[in-house]
Amino acid sequence: MLLLVQTLVLGLLAGGVYALMSSGFTLIFGVMKVLNLAHAATIVLAAFLTWWVWRRTGLDPLLVGVLVCPLMYGVGWLLYRGVVARVQRIDHELTLVASFGVATALGGVMALVWGTDAKAATPSYFNGSFRIGELVVPTAQLYACAGAVVLLLGLYGLLRGTFVGKAIRACSADRDGAALVGIDVERTMTRMFAIGVATTGFAGAALSVLYQFVPDSHFAWIGRVLCVVILGGLGSFAGAGLGAAILGVSEALTASYMDTRWATTVPYLLIVALLLVRPQGLLGGRGRMDGALA
């Protein structure tokens, strides 16, 4: 029983980080109906930036992740203005191909700048843990999950309680109607896309602490992100949290009771199983972003 509880705790802690990694992807799809395949590449880029600053300054990498968020906002702004907005004017469907091209290009740039060797940030608490009775809670996983939850709550508050959030919700519900009441739709879309990419700042920092990574890691992480959003339902903000918890727990159970090598196949097996049973996702159809934010 102790092993089961320990496994569930570790799975939920990982799920909290997965939820943050997927929140920006879900936000962008929920409002713009764009599958941003470069999302995982921006997470890995944030991980490299965090690792680079940590190596040179000794600052806590999770704190650096908070500081990287504004920088990733700028990356998102440039990505939208330079690629997504231009491609959408030609053909909306081409954004899928364009974002994949951006992801591949980012991977090449990261390899040129930082090399192809595996990297990881190891702060002083990296191997530390808390004990609750016989239960062991790793410090790094706890801090990363706690930071992810705080940022997710902040993102939810932004969407529900600020003018920018209300403008995003209005554009999500009806872009033409939003324009008629004076909302600058293009500016709002730019901000929304940039906010979605900004979430990768802390997500990348958490990645740098919890996992080793290389420039091509984004190919594996986009699989996890897609698994989370497909499980919960494309465009469902609450579904992303549910899907992240399911994925985290499933991977932990597989690693504990089967083999760690099998854990890497869990996201893909979950996607196939869900598509066969409930293609719209667990919360698809009633918790989508375009409905939840309206």
Short mmCIF file of C-alpha atoms in Angstrom, two decimals, residues 41-149:
data_model
loop_
_atom_site.label_atom_id
_atom_site.label_comp_id
_atom_site.label_asym_id
_atom_site.label_seq_id
_atom_site.Cartn_x
_atom_site.Cartn_y
_atom_site.Cartn_z
CA ALA A 41 10.43 23.38 -28.64
CA THR A 42 9.84 26.63 -26.74
CA ILE A 43 9.71 24.60 -23.51
CA VAL A 44 13.12 23.10 -24.30
CA LEU A 45 14.42 26.56 -25.29
CA ALA A 46 13.32 27.87 -21.88
CA ALA A 47 15.05 24.89 -20.26
CA PHE A 48 18.33 25.74 -22.02
CA LEU A 49 18.03 29.42 -21.05
CA THR A 50 17.37 28.43 -17.43
CA TRP A 51 20.30 26.03 -17.38
CA TRP A 52 22.59 28.63 -18.95
CA VAL A 53 21.71 31.31 -16.38
CA TRP A 54 21.93 28.82 -13.51
CA ARG A 55 25.41 27.68 -14.59
CA ARG A 56 26.70 31.25 -14.72
CA THR A 57 24.97 32.84 -11.74
CA GLY A 58 24.04 30.02 -9.38
CA LEU A 59 20.49 31.39 -9.09
CA ASP A 60 17.78 28.89 -8.26
CA PRO A 61 16.64 27.48 -11.64
CA LEU A 62 12.94 27.60 -10.71
CA LEU A 63 13.32 31.27 -9.81
CA VAL A 64 15.14 31.80 -13.11
CA GLY A 65 12.14 30.17 -14.80
CA VAL A 66 9.89 32.95 -13.48
CA LEU A 67 12.31 35.51 -14.91
CA VAL A 68 12.40 33.66 -18.25
CA CYS A 69 8.60 33.92 -18.66
CA PRO A 70 8.69 37.56 -19.93
CA LEU A 71 11.44 36.59 -22.37
CA MET A 72 9.31 33.71 -23.68
CA TYR A 73 6.41 36.17 -24.00
CA GLY A 74 8.62 38.06 -26.43
CA VAL A 75 9.45 34.84 -28.28
CA GLY A 76 5.72 34.14 -28.57
CA TRP A 77 5.05 37.65 -29.85
CA LEU A 78 7.72 37.28 -32.54
CA LEU A 79 6.53 33.79 -33.47
CA TYR A 80 2.96 34.99 -33.94
CA ARG A 81 3.80 38.17 -35.83
CA GLY A 82 6.58 36.66 -37.90
CA VAL A 83 5.09 33.26 -38.75
CA VAL A 84 1.59 32.39 -37.54
CA ALA A 85 -0.23 35.59 -38.52
CA ARG A 86 1.40 35.65 -41.96
CA VAL A 87 0.66 31.99 -42.68
CA GLN A 88 -2.94 32.28 -41.51
CA ARG A 89 -3.59 34.98 -44.09
CA ILE A 90 -2.66 32.45 -46.78
CA ASP A 91 -4.17 29.23 -45.39
CA HIS A 92 -5.18 28.54 -41.79
CA GLU A 93 -4.26 24.86 -42.13
CA LEU A 94 -0.67 25.71 -43.03
CA THR A 95 0.02 26.85 -39.44
CA LEU A 96 0.44 23.18 -38.49
CA VAL A 97 3.24 22.73 -41.02
CA ALA A 98 4.76 26.13 -40.25
CA SER A 99 4.87 25.48 -36.50
CA PHE A 100 6.54 22.11 -37.10
CA GLY A 101 9.13 23.89 -39.24
CA VAL A 102 9.72 26.42 -36.46
CA ALA A 103 10.17 23.57 -33.95
CA THR A 104 12.76 21.89 -36.18
CA ALA A 105 14.58 25.18 -36.74
CA LEU A 106 14.64 25.95 -33.00
CA GLY A 107 16.09 22.50 -32.35
CA GLY A 108 18.89 23.22 -34.81
CA VAL A 109 19.63 26.63 -33.30
CA MET A 110 19.75 25.18 -29.78
CA ALA A 111 22.16 22.48 -30.96
CA LEU A 112 24.44 25.10 -32.50
CA VAL A 113 24.40 27.33 -29.41
CA TRP A 114 24.51 24.80 -26.58
CA GLY A 115 25.64 21.58 -28.25
CA THR A 116 23.98 18.18 -28.30
CA ASP A 117 25.15 16.86 -24.91
CA ALA A 118 22.47 16.18 -22.31
CA LYS A 119 21.97 19.03 -19.83
CA ALA A 120 20.27 19.28 -16.42
CA ALA A 121 20.11 21.90 -13.67
CA THR A 122 20.95 20.46 -10.25
CA PRO A 123 20.22 22.97 -7.46
CA SER A 124 21.16 22.25 -3.84
CA TYR A 125 17.80 20.62 -3.11
CA PHE A 126 17.98 18.38 -6.19
CA ASN A 127 18.43 15.18 -4.18
CA GLY A 128 16.53 16.38 -1.09
CA SER A 129 13.17 15.15 0.15
CA PHE A 130 10.49 15.66 2.78
CA ARG A 131 9.14 12.85 4.91
CA ILE A 132 5.52 12.53 5.94
CA GLY A 133 5.57 9.41 8.07
CA GLU A 134 6.96 6.75 5.76
CA LEU A 135 6.01 8.73 2.66
CA VAL A 136 8.90 10.42 0.83
CA VAL A 137 8.19 13.60 -1.18
CA PRO A 138 11.11 14.71 -3.40
CA THR A 139 11.87 18.39 -2.85
CA ALA A 140 12.53 19.27 -6.50
CA GLN A 141 9.29 17.69 -7.71
CA LEU A 142 7.32 19.39 -4.93
CA TYR A 143 8.75 22.84 -5.64
CA ALA A 144 8.24 22.45 -9.39
CA CYS A 145 4.64 21.29 -8.96
CA ALA A 146 3.85 24.06 -6.46
CA GLY A 147 5.26 26.69 -8.81
CA ALA A 148 3.29 25.23 -11.71
CA VAL A 149 0.04 25.32 -9.73
#
